[in-house]
Tab-separated table of N, CA, C and O in Angstrom:
chain	number	residue	atom	x	y	z
A	1	MET	N	31.557	8.602	-5.608
A	1	MET	CA	30.901	7.505	-5.558
A	1	MET	C	29.282	7.563	-5.645
A	1	MET	O	28.904	7.868	-4.759
A	2	THR	N	28.801	6.796	-6.075
A	2	THR	CA	27.250	6.961	-5.990
A	2	THR	C	26.812	5.565	-5.638
A	2	THR	O	27.670	4.611	-5.825
A	3	GLY	N	25.763	6.067	-4.575
A	3	GLY	CA	25.200	4.726	-3.928
A	3	GLY	C	24.035	3.830	-4.734
A	3	GLY	O	23.694	3.969	-5.596
A	4	LEU	N	24.090	2.583	-4.494
A	4	LEU	CA	23.668	1.829	-5.277
A	4	LEU	C	22.335	1.700	-4.941
A	4	LEU	O	21.517	1.763	-3.591
A	5	PRO	N	21.001	1.461	-5.263
A	5	PRO	CA	19.558	1.487	-4.862
A	5	PRO	C	19.319	0.527	-4.153
A	5	PRO	O	19.925	-0.904	-4.319
A	6	SER	N	18.168	0.630	-3.212
A	6	SER	CA	18.124	-0.063	-2.191
A	6	SER	C	16.605	-0.243	-1.664
A	6	SER	O	15.963	1.476	-1.923
A	7	LEU	N	16.232	-1.034	-1.463
A	7	LEU	CA	14.677	-0.987	-1.036
A	7	LEU	C	14.764	-0.048	0.633
A	7	LEU	O	13.720	0.777	0.483
A	8	ARG	N	15.817	0.182	1.375
A	8	ARG	CA	15.284	0.667	2.562
A	8	ARG	C	15.645	2.788	1.615
A	8	ARG	O	14.850	3.462	2.140
A	9	THR	N	16.307	2.820	0.629
A	9	THR	CA	16.353	3.762	0.204
A	9	THR	C	14.646	4.464	-0.314
A	9	THR	O	14.146	5.397	-0.330
A	10	LEU	N	14.183	3.687	-0.962
A	10	LEU	CA	12.728	3.718	-1.747
A	10	LEU	C	11.666	3.878	-0.372
A	10	LEU	O	10.861	4.770	-0.470
A	11	ASP	N	11.518	3.221	0.813
A	11	ASP	CA	11.043	3.474	1.772
A	11	ASP	C	11.559	4.787	2.456
A	11	ASP	O	10.440	5.257	3.120
A	12	ARG	N	12.714	4.958	2.650
A	12	ARG	CA	13.706	6.219	3.397
A	12	ARG	C	12.757	7.729	2.504
A	12	ARG	O	12.324	8.308	3.187
A	13	GLU	N	12.566	7.401	1.517
A	13	GLU	CA	11.857	8.417	0.408
A	13	GLU	C	10.837	8.465	0.218
A	13	GLU	O	9.990	9.758	-0.201
A	14	GLN	N	9.863	7.749	1.058
A	14	GLN	CA	8.438	7.557	1.200
A	14	GLN	C	8.000	8.610	2.018
A	14	GLN	O	8.263	8.913	3.251
A	15	SER	N	7.245	9.583	1.763
A	15	SER	CA	6.465	10.893	2.333
A	15	SER	C	5.130	10.466	2.618
A	15	SER	O	4.624	10.717	3.685
A	16	ALA	N	4.196	9.688	2.039
A	16	ALA	CA	2.821	9.626	2.269
A	16	ALA	C	3.222	8.110	2.657
A	16	ALA	O	3.727	7.289	2.636
A	17	ARG	N	2.056	7.449	4.127
A	17	ARG	CA	2.014	6.419	4.279
A	17	ARG	C	0.740	5.697	3.260
A	17	ARG	O	0.256	6.488	2.368
A	18	ILE	N	1.180	3.967	3.127
A	18	ILE	CA	0.333	3.356	2.691
A	18	ILE	C	-0.600	2.305	3.584
A	18	ILE	O	0.507	1.436	4.455
A	19	TRP	N	-1.515	2.820	2.987
A	19	TRP	CA	-2.460	1.802	3.758
A	19	TRP	C	-3.302	0.578	2.933
A	19	TRP	O	-4.001	1.012	2.043
A	20	LEU	N	-3.433	-0.361	3.481
A	20	LEU	CA	-4.230	-1.872	2.683
A	20	LEU	C	-5.603	-2.211	3.545
A	20	LEU	O	-5.399	-2.752	4.680
A	21	ALA	N	-6.457	-2.030	2.568
A	21	ALA	CA	-7.612	-2.472	3.494
A	21	ALA	C	-7.533	-4.185	3.549
A	21	ALA	O	-7.577	-4.706	2.574
A	22	ALA	N	-8.395	-4.553	4.706
A	22	ALA	CA	-7.927	-6.125	4.710
A	22	ALA	C	-8.800	-6.635	4.280
A	22	ALA	O	-8.576	-7.640	3.358
A	23	GLU	N	-10.399	-6.281	4.299
A	23	GLU	CA	-11.331	-6.784	3.355
A	23	GLU	C	-11.506	-6.280	1.917
A	23	GLU	O	-10.695	-5.901	1.777
A	24	ALA	N	-11.969	-7.997	1.458
A	24	ALA	CA	-12.297	-7.263	-0.268
A	24	ALA	C	-13.151	-5.884	-0.369
A	24	ALA	O	-14.065	-6.096	0.395
A	25	ALA	N	-13.039	-5.456	-1.282
A	25	ALA	CA	-13.774	-4.028	-1.765
A	25	ALA	C	-14.529	-4.205	-2.943
A	25	ALA	O	-14.020	-5.285	-4.241
A	26	ASP	N	-15.618	-3.801	-3.411
A	26	ASP	CA	-16.692	-3.924	-4.683
A	26	ASP	C	-16.093	-3.297	-5.346
A	26	ASP	O	-15.628	-1.630	-5.082
A	27	MET	N	-15.056	-3.732	-6.829
A	27	MET	CA	-14.533	-2.806	-7.547
A	27	MET	C	-15.144	-1.820	-8.293
A	27	MET	O	-14.900	-1.506	-9.381
A	28	ARG	N	-16.655	-1.872	-8.030
A	28	ARG	CA	-17.187	-0.877	-8.777
A	28	ARG	C	-17.369	0.154	-7.964
A	28	ARG	O	-17.789	0.997	-8.979
A	29	CYS	N	-16.843	0.572	-7.234
A	29	CYS	CA	-16.570	1.836	-6.273
A	29	CYS	C	-16.110	2.622	-7.036
A	29	CYS	O	-14.845	2.291	-7.770
A	30	GLY	N	-16.313	4.117	-6.957
A	30	GLY	CA	-15.625	4.985	-7.633
A	30	GLY	C	-14.754	5.571	-6.755
A	30	GLY	O	-14.722	5.234	-5.184
A	31	PHE	N	-14.665	7.135	-6.654
A	31	PHE	CA	-13.874	7.877	-5.962
A	31	PHE	C	-14.736	7.951	-4.539
A	31	PHE	O	-13.860	7.937	-3.584
A	32	ASP	N	-15.984	8.573	-4.720
A	32	ASP	CA	-16.670	8.950	-3.268
A	32	ASP	C	-16.900	7.653	-2.413
A	32	ASP	O	-16.525	7.626	-1.564
A	33	ARG	N	-17.320	6.586	-2.806
A	33	ARG	CA	-17.272	5.402	-2.009
A	33	ARG	C	-16.086	4.500	-1.596
A	33	ARG	O	-15.887	4.336	-0.340
A	34	LEU	N	-15.199	4.947	-2.460
A	34	LEU	CA	-14.150	4.301	-1.857
A	34	LEU	C	-13.339	5.313	-0.672
A	34	LEU	O	-12.887	5.035	0.227
A	35	ALA	N	-13.496	6.742	-1.132
A	35	ALA	CA	-13.151	7.878	-0.036
A	35	ALA	C	-13.890	7.414	1.569
A	35	ALA	O	-13.432	7.534	2.549
A	36	GLU	N	-15.490	6.860	1.324
A	36	GLU	CA	-16.025	6.653	2.318
A	36	GLU	C	-15.495	5.433	2.806
A	36	GLU	O	-15.609	5.612	4.312
A	37	ARG	N	-14.794	4.351	2.047
A	37	ARG	CA	-14.188	3.673	3.023
A	37	ARG	C	-12.933	3.511	3.487
A	37	ARG	O	-12.880	2.902	4.827
A	38	VAL	N	-12.545	4.668	3.208
A	38	VAL	CA	-11.126	5.271	3.780
A	38	VAL	C	-11.402	5.230	5.340
A	38	VAL	O	-10.824	5.143	6.238
A	39	LYS	N	-12.445	6.120	5.460
A	39	LYS	CA	-12.998	6.791	6.651
A	39	LYS	C	-13.499	5.832	7.650
A	39	LYS	O	-13.060	5.599	8.723
A	40	ALA	N	-14.330	4.665	6.907
A	40	ALA	CA	-15.232	3.460	7.476
A	40	ALA	C	-14.034	2.476	8.123
A	40	ALA	O	-14.155	1.930	9.256
A	41	VAL	N	-13.588	1.844	6.887
A	41	VAL	CA	-12.661	1.007	7.330
A	41	VAL	C	-11.073	0.943	7.802
A	41	VAL	O	-11.091	0.474	8.868
A	42	ILE	N	-10.520	1.732	7.434
A	42	ILE	CA	-9.642	1.966	7.712
A	42	ILE	C	-9.110	3.037	8.756
A	42	ILE	O	-8.064	3.374	9.322
A	43	GLY	N	-10.066	4.015	8.838
A	43	GLY	CA	-10.143	4.993	9.833
A	43	GLY	C	-9.287	6.226	9.808
A	43	GLY	O	-8.173	6.714	10.441
A	44	GLN	N	-8.680	6.494	8.237
A	44	GLN	CA	-8.086	7.631	8.086
A	44	GLN	C	-8.929	8.354	7.242
A	44	GLN	O	-9.650	8.312	6.546
A	45	ASP	N	-8.372	9.744	7.196
A	45	ASP	CA	-8.794	10.956	6.174
A	45	ASP	C	-8.482	10.904	4.904
A	45	ASP	O	-7.134	10.638	4.862
A	46	PRO	N	-9.459	10.532	4.172
A	46	PRO	CA	-8.906	10.310	2.349
A	46	PRO	C	-8.420	11.499	2.217
A	46	PRO	O	-8.049	11.210	0.811
A	47	LEU	N	-8.272	12.762	2.582
A	47	LEU	CA	-7.754	14.116	1.924
A	47	LEU	C	-6.766	13.829	2.403
A	47	LEU	O	-5.829	15.299	1.986
A	48	SER	N	-5.476	13.176	2.902
A	48	SER	CA	-4.619	13.408	3.910
A	48	SER	C	-2.630	13.185	2.718
A	48	SER	O	-2.145	13.735	3.458
A	49	GLY	N	-3.635	12.527	1.678
A	49	GLY	CA	-2.276	12.586	0.875
A	49	GLY	C	-1.961	10.994	1.124
A	49	GLY	O	-0.705	10.927	-0.231
A	50	HIS	N	-2.151	10.401	1.426
A	50	HIS	CA	-1.721	8.889	1.793
A	50	HIS	C	-2.232	8.104	0.770
A	50	HIS	O	-3.257	8.626	0.291
A	51	LEU	N	-1.630	7.023	0.565
A	51	LEU	CA	-2.192	6.057	-0.635
A	51	LEU	C	-3.396	4.747	0.000
A	51	LEU	O	-2.856	4.255	1.094
A	52	PHE	N	-4.433	4.430	-0.044
A	52	PHE	CA	-5.364	3.636	0.299
A	52	PHE	C	-5.157	2.449	-1.050
A	52	PHE	O	-6.029	2.789	-2.005
A	53	VAL	N	-4.940	1.207	-0.143
A	53	VAL	CA	-4.872	0.126	-1.429
A	53	VAL	C	-6.477	-0.860	-1.208
A	53	VAL	O	-6.823	-1.343	0.208
A	54	PHE	N	-6.837	-1.014	-1.985
A	54	PHE	CA	-8.069	-1.875	-2.359
A	54	PHE	C	-8.166	-3.065	-2.747
A	54	PHE	O	-7.777	-2.888	-3.979
A	55	ARG	N	-8.269	-4.119	-2.631
A	55	ARG	CA	-8.212	-5.561	-3.379
A	55	ARG	C	-9.502	-6.188	-3.709
A	55	ARG	O	-10.717	-5.666	-2.758
A	56	SER	N	-9.628	-6.332	-4.979
A	56	SER	CA	-10.949	-7.555	-5.013
A	56	SER	C	-10.951	-8.771	-4.473
A	56	SER	O	-10.279	-9.202	-3.852
A	57	ARG	N	-12.500	-8.872	-4.671
A	57	ARG	CA	-12.723	-10.524	-3.648
A	57	ARG	C	-11.480	-11.668	-4.322
A	57	ARG	O	-11.182	-12.347	-3.683
A	58	ARG	N	-11.522	-11.844	-5.691
A	58	ARG	CA	-10.672	-12.865	-6.279
A	58	ARG	C	-9.214	-12.387	-5.924
A	58	ARG	O	-8.215	-13.328	-6.498
A	59	GLY	N	-8.952	-11.277	-5.514
A	59	GLY	CA	-7.758	-10.728	-5.492
A	59	GLY	C	-6.619	-10.642	-6.608
A	59	GLY	O	-5.653	-10.409	-6.947
A	60	ASP	N	-7.899	-10.389	-7.972
A	60	ASP	CA	-6.556	-10.248	-8.813
A	60	ASP	C	-6.949	-8.700	-9.526
A	60	ASP	O	-6.720	-8.252	-10.639
A	61	ARG	N	-7.226	-8.236	-8.492
A	61	ARG	CA	-7.510	-6.136	-9.116
A	61	ARG	C	-6.990	-5.482	-7.999
A	61	ARG	O	-7.390	-5.913	-6.803
A	62	LEU	N	-6.254	-4.797	-7.900
A	62	LEU	CA	-6.209	-3.460	-6.849
A	62	LEU	C	-6.593	-2.225	-7.389
A	62	LEU	O	-6.521	-1.920	-8.584
A	63	LYS	N	-7.250	-1.485	-6.816
A	63	LYS	CA	-7.548	-0.131	-6.903
A	63	LYS	C	-6.618	0.737	-5.475
A	63	LYS	O	-6.521	0.514	-4.232
A	64	ILE	N	-5.782	1.532	-6.114
A	64	ILE	CA	-5.378	2.684	-5.292
A	64	ILE	C	-5.999	4.136	-5.223
A	64	ILE	O	-6.351	4.324	-6.580
A	65	LEU	N	-5.981	4.538	-3.898
A	65	LEU	CA	-7.042	6.132	-4.204
A	65	LEU	C	-6.398	7.171	-3.344
A	65	LEU	O	-5.272	6.714	-2.375
A	66	VAL	N	-5.838	8.262	-4.057
A	66	VAL	CA	-4.913	9.294	-3.058
A	66	VAL	C	-5.523	10.668	-3.665
A	66	VAL	O	-5.950	10.521	-4.826
A	67	TRP	N	-5.345	11.822	-2.775
A	67	TRP	CA	-5.685	12.634	-2.705
A	67	TRP	C	-4.664	13.344	-3.407
A	67	TRP	O	-3.501	13.528	-2.824
A	68	ASP	N	-4.901	14.095	-4.461
A	68	ASP	CA	-3.455	15.102	-5.204
A	68	ASP	C	-3.766	16.769	-5.473
A	68	ASP	O	-4.520	16.956	-6.590
A	69	ARG	N	-3.662	17.285	-4.366
A	69	ARG	CA	-3.854	18.416	-4.181
A	69	ARG	C	-5.526	18.970	-4.403
A	69	ARG	O	-6.064	20.225	-3.653
A	70	ASP	N	-5.866	18.648	-5.752
A	70	ASP	CA	-7.258	19.275	-6.129
A	70	ASP	C	-8.026	18.261	-6.273
A	70	ASP	O	-8.928	18.619	-7.041
A	71	GLY	N	-7.752	17.257	-5.850
A	71	GLY	CA	-8.824	16.140	-6.810
A	71	GLY	C	-8.340	14.505	-6.245
A	71	GLY	O	-7.244	14.505	-5.374
A	72	PHE	N	-8.974	13.749	-6.370
A	72	PHE	CA	-8.408	12.031	-6.253
A	72	PHE	C	-8.180	11.481	-7.463
A	72	PHE	O	-8.155	11.754	-8.367
A	73	VAL	N	-6.958	10.650	-7.408
A	73	VAL	CA	-6.687	10.128	-8.431
A	73	VAL	C	-6.625	8.554	-7.631
A	73	VAL	O	-6.647	8.619	-6.704
A	74	LEU	N	-7.572	8.046	-9.084
A	74	LEU	CA	-7.332	6.614	-8.565
A	74	LEU	C	-6.935	5.578	-9.646
A	74	LEU	O	-6.947	5.739	-10.606
A	75	TRP	N	-6.284	4.891	-9.251
A	75	TRP	CA	-5.019	4.094	-9.794
A	75	TRP	C	-5.854	2.520	-9.908
A	75	TRP	O	-6.257	2.235	-8.802
A	76	TYR	N	-5.935	1.687	-10.899
A	76	TYR	CA	-6.862	0.545	-11.140
A	76	TYR	C	-5.793	-0.189	-12.124
A	76	TYR	O	-5.571	0.169	-13.017
A	77	LYS	N	-5.827	-1.514	-11.624
A	77	LYS	CA	-4.934	-2.819	-12.319
A	77	LYS	C	-5.413	-3.648	-12.079
A	77	LYS	O	-5.897	-3.964	-10.997
A	78	ARG	N	-5.713	-4.713	-13.137
A	78	ARG	CA	-6.372	-5.989	-13.306
A	78	ARG	C	-5.455	-6.996	-13.878
A	78	ARG	O	-4.799	-6.651	-14.945
A	79	LEU	N	-4.682	-7.903	-13.244
A	79	LEU	CA	-4.552	-9.203	-14.229
A	79	LEU	C	-4.807	-9.887	-14.561
A	79	LEU	O	-6.194	-10.346	-14.632
A	80	GLU	N	-4.160	-10.107	-15.965
A	80	GLU	CA	-4.470	-10.917	-16.505
A	80	GLU	C	-5.050	-12.564	-16.618
A	80	GLU	O	-6.103	-13.486	-16.546
A	81	ALA	N	-4.060	-12.827	-15.274
A	81	ALA	CA	-3.637	-14.152	-14.989
A	81	ALA	C	-3.426	-14.054	-13.516
A	81	ALA	O	-2.383	-13.629	-13.560
A	82	GLY	N	-3.842	-14.847	-12.632
A	82	GLY	CA	-2.860	-14.926	-11.086
A	82	GLY	C	-4.099	-14.080	-10.504
A	82	GLY	O	-5.405	-13.229	-10.731
A	83	ALA	N	-3.190	-13.872	-9.169
A	83	ALA	CA	-3.847	-12.731	-8.080
A	83	ALA	C	-2.440	-12.008	-7.656
A	83	ALA	O	-1.651	-12.762	-7.294
A	84	PHE	N	-2.729	-11.057	-6.888
A	84	PHE	CA	-1.998	-10.292	-6.242
A	84	PHE	C	-1.523	-11.269	-5.217
A	84	PHE	O	-2.374	-11.770	-4.154
A	85	LYS	N	-0.021	-11.040	-4.386
A	85	LYS	CA	0.025	-11.586	-3.354
A	85	LYS	C	0.189	-10.815	-2.275
A	85	LYS	O	1.358	-10.155	-2.158
A	86	LEU	N	-0.693	-10.514	-1.327
A	86	LEU	CA	-0.818	-9.160	-0.310
A	86	LEU	C	-0.236	-9.854	0.939
A	86	LEU	O	-0.242	-11.219	1.419
A	87	PRO	N	0.276	-9.102	1.782
A	87	PRO	CA	0.890	-9.103	3.133
A	87	PRO	C	-0.032	-10.149	3.833
A	87	PRO	O	-1.489	-9.226	3.845
A	88	ARG	N	0.089	-10.451	5.548
A	88	ARG	CA	-0.646	-11.092	5.902
A	88	ARG	C	-1.164	-10.302	6.822
A	88	ARG	O	-0.550	-9.613	7.207
A	89	VAL	N	-2.646	-10.269	7.174
A	89	VAL	CA	-2.799	-8.899	8.119
A	89	VAL	C	-3.424	-9.800	9.454
A	89	VAL	O	-4.146	-10.855	8.836
A	90	GLU	N	-3.359	-8.953	10.601
A	90	GLU	CA	-3.564	-9.748	11.740
A	90	GLU	C	-4.786	-10.190	11.828
A	90	GLU	O	-5.892	-8.839	11.307
A	91	ALA	N	-5.533	-10.623	12.713
A	91	ALA	CA	-7.205	-11.145	13.089
A	91	ALA	C	-7.456	-10.217	13.517
A	91	ALA	O	-6.819	-9.755	14.352
A	92	GLY	N	-8.483	-9.829	12.872
A	92	GLY	CA	-9.469	-8.435	13.744
A	92	GLY	C	-8.779	-7.219	13.395
A	92	GLY	O	-9.214	-6.160	13.696
A	93	SER	N	-7.940	-6.998	12.589
A	93	SER	CA	-7.340	-5.743	11.969
A	93	SER	C	-7.962	-5.572	10.874
A	93	SER	O	-8.528	-6.433	10.119
A	94	SER	N	-8.517	-4.430	10.605
A	94	SER	CA	-9.069	-3.633	9.189
A	94	SER	C	-8.396	-3.569	7.963
A	94	SER	O	-8.722	-2.948	7.050
A	95	SER	N	-6.827	-2.941	8.752
A	95	SER	CA	-6.084	-2.522	7.358
A	95	SER	C	-4.344	-2.523	8.173
A	95	SER	O	-4.373	-3.202	9.233
A	96	VAL	N	-3.602	-2.817	7.120
A	96	VAL	CA	-2.292	-2.917	7.693
A	96	VAL	C	-1.302	-1.889	6.537
A	96	VAL	O	-1.863	-1.285	5.474
A	97	GLU	N	-0.447	-1.579	7.273
A	97	GLU	CA	0.302	-0.089	6.991
A	97	GLU	C	1.568	-0.845	5.863
A	97	GLU	O	2.320	-1.828	6.052
A	98	LEU	N	1.545	-0.513	4.709
A	98	LEU	CA	3.040	-1.023	3.727
A	98	LEU	C	3.729	-0.024	3.585
A	98	LEU	O	3.855	1.138	3.857
A	99	ARG	N	5.154	-0.703	3.305
A	99	ARG	CA	6.146	0.376	3.242
A	99	ARG	C	6.370	0.322	1.245
A	99	ARG	O	5.155	-0.217	0.909
A	100	ALA	N	7.028	1.770	1.160
A	100	ALA	CA	7.025	1.878	-0.544
A	100	ALA	C	7.464	0.428	-1.278
A	100	ALA	O	7.030	-0.221	-2.056
A	101	SER	N	8.341	-0.265	-0.355
A	101	SER	CA	8.916	-1.149	-1.227
A	101	SER	C	8.110	-2.641	-1.518
A	101	SER	O	8.257	-3.041	-2.088
A	102	GLU	N	7.496	-2.610	-0.164
A	102	GLU	CA	6.303	-3.808	-0.577
A	102	GLU	C	5.549	-3.244	-1.492
A	102	GLU	O	4.950	-4.643	-1.749
A	103	LEU	N	4.966	-2.401	-1.194
A	103	LEU	CA	3.751	-1.839	-2.990
A	103	LEU	C	4.402	-2.258	-3.796
A	103	LEU	O	3.873	-2.901	-4.909
A	104	ALA	N	5.800	-1.819	-4.094
A	104	ALA	CA	6.405	-1.946	-5.595
A	104	ALA	C	6.480	-3.403	-5.640
A	104	ALA	O	6.074	-3.840	-6.921
A	105	MET	N	6.690	-4.138	-4.430
A	105	MET	CA	6.763	-5.766	-4.927
A	105	MET	C	5.145	-6.369	-5.333
A	105	MET	O	5.658	-7.343	-6.059
A	106	VAL	N	4.376	-6.083	-4.401
A	106	VAL	CA	3.150	-6.488	-4.776
A	106	VAL	C	2.873	-6.253	-6.340
A	106	VAL	O	2.474	-7.057	-6.973
A	107	LEU	N	2.602	-5.056	-6.598
A	107	LEU	CA	2.618	-4.788	-8.241
A	107	LEU	C	3.470	-5.580	-9.151
A	107	LEU	O	3.131	-5.410	-10.021
A	108	ASP	N	4.818	-6.062	-8.768
A	108	ASP	CA	5.486	-6.346	-9.485
A	108	ASP	C	5.750	-7.838	-9.212
A	108	ASP	O	6.438	-8.723	-9.802
A	109	GLY	N	4.558	-8.479	-8.734
A	109	GLY	CA	4.400	-10.090	-8.739
A	109	GLY	C	5.504	-10.668	-7.819
A	109	GLY	O	5.066	-12.097	-7.767
A	110	ILE	N	5.158	-9.952	-6.995
A	110	ILE	CA	6.600	-10.499	-5.728
A	110	ILE	C	5.450	-10.774	-4.529
A	110	ILE	O	4.760	-10.342	-3.786
A	111	ASP	N	5.335	-12.027	-3.887
A	111	ASP	CA	4.829	-12.738	-2.874
A	111	ASP	C	4.933	-12.164	-1.358
A	111	ASP	O	6.119	-12.525	-0.903
A	112	VAL	N	4.651	-11.056	-1.018
A	112	VAL	CA	5.178	-10.473	0.212
A	112	VAL	C	4.572	-11.545	1.677
A	112	VAL	O	5.376	-11.039	2.578
A	113	SER	N	3.727	-12.058	1.271
A	113	SER	CA	3.325	-12.767	2.408
A	113	SER	C	4.553	-13.750	3.267
A	113	SER	O	4.197	-13.952	3.952
A	114	ARG	N	4.873	-14.013	1.964
A	114	ARG	CA	6.251	-15.579	2.422
A	114	ARG	C	7.269	-14.642	2.618
A	114	ARG	O	8.469	-15.104	3.191
A	115	LEU	N	7.796	-13.061	2.506
A	115	LEU	CA	8.306	-12.444	2.859
A	115	LEU	C	8.873	-12.384	4.831
A	115	LEU	O	8.092	-12.158	5.187
A	116	ARG	N	9.868	-12.135	4.922
A	116	ARG	CA	10.452	-12.086	6.311
A	116	ARG	C	11.739	-10.870	6.834
A	116	ARG	O	12.418	-11.579	6.053
A	117	ARG	N	11.151	-10.153	7.284
A	117	ARG	CA	12.667	-8.786	7.299
A	117	ARG	C	13.027	-9.924	8.454
A	117	ARG	O	12.437	-9.671	9.654
A	118	VAL	N	14.576	-9.189	8.772
A	118	VAL	CA	15.187	-10.356	9.646
A	118	VAL	C	15.654	-8.843	10.210
A	118	VAL	O	15.906	-8.012	9.826
A	119	ALA	N	15.978	-9.219	11.747
A	119	ALA	CA	16.321	-8.252	12.486
A	119	ALA	C	17.505	-7.393	12.143
A	119	ALA	O	18.688	-8.479	11.624
A	120	ARG	N	18.072	-6.209	11.927
A	120	ARG	CA	19.151	-5.734	11.634
A	120	ARG	C	19.651	-4.911	12.629
A	120	ARG	O	19.019	-4.045	12.960
A	121	TYR	N	21.111	-4.469	12.333
A	121	TYR	CA	21.472	-3.360	13.337
A	121	TYR	C	21.389	-2.010	12.787
A	121	TYR	O	21.667	-1.604	11.446
A	122	GLU	N	21.169	-0.994	13.766
A	122	GLU	CA	20.950	0.498	13.241
A	122	GLU	C	21.063	1.161	14.439
A	122	GLU	O	21.185	1.100	15.169
A	123	ARG	N	22.457	1.635	13.767
A	123	ARG	CA	23.186	3.019	14.917
A	123	ARG	C	22.044	3.516	15.147
A	123	ARG	O	21.545	4.822	14.287
A	124	GLY	N	22.442	4.235	16.489
A	124	GLY	CA	20.907	5.500	17.005
A	124	GLY	C	21.533	6.696	16.790
A	124	GLY	O	22.618	6.801	16.136
A	125	ALA	N	21.036	7.816	16.466
A	125	ALA	CA	21.377	8.840	16.163
A	125	ALA	C	22.587	9.184	17.118
A	125	ALA	O	22.658	8.937	18.657
A	126	ARG	N	23.047	10.084	16.533
A	126	ARG	CA	24.592	10.765	17.533
A	126	ARG	C	24.273	12.041	17.721
A	126	ARG	O	23.311	12.760	17.806
A	127	VAL	N	24.863	12.028	19.018
A	127	VAL	CA	24.780	13.015	20.187
A	127	VAL	C	25.889	13.970	20.142
A	127	VAL	O	26.935	13.892	20.139
A	128	VAL	N	25.658	15.502	19.933
A	128	VAL	CA	27.095	16.081	19.372
A	128	VAL	C	26.967	17.046	20.536
A	128	VAL	O	26.168	17.750	21.475
């Protein structure tokens, strides 16, 4: 029997971490300026292989910067209408970590700021 796809499966298979910068970024920024913002704003190493997400002031554009073995990759999306609905960031925070499922929902038009994860039972590790 094959398992059904789930958000938990997507999150579990995520090897890189995903960071969303809390403040809006200038969408004219290219590879190098975004890499500098990763260090200054998010406090992470841009060469780590993690994904770094930046939004425009209006919220209708996203840029995702990631290091891929021998160079940076920059993914850019502009909505023709509307804005991305991003998760809420705690006051005073410069960034927030996202799950792969949350990023997929943002890119698919789901308002993750209104979603709430409920507590679920999770069995501890077995002792052999």
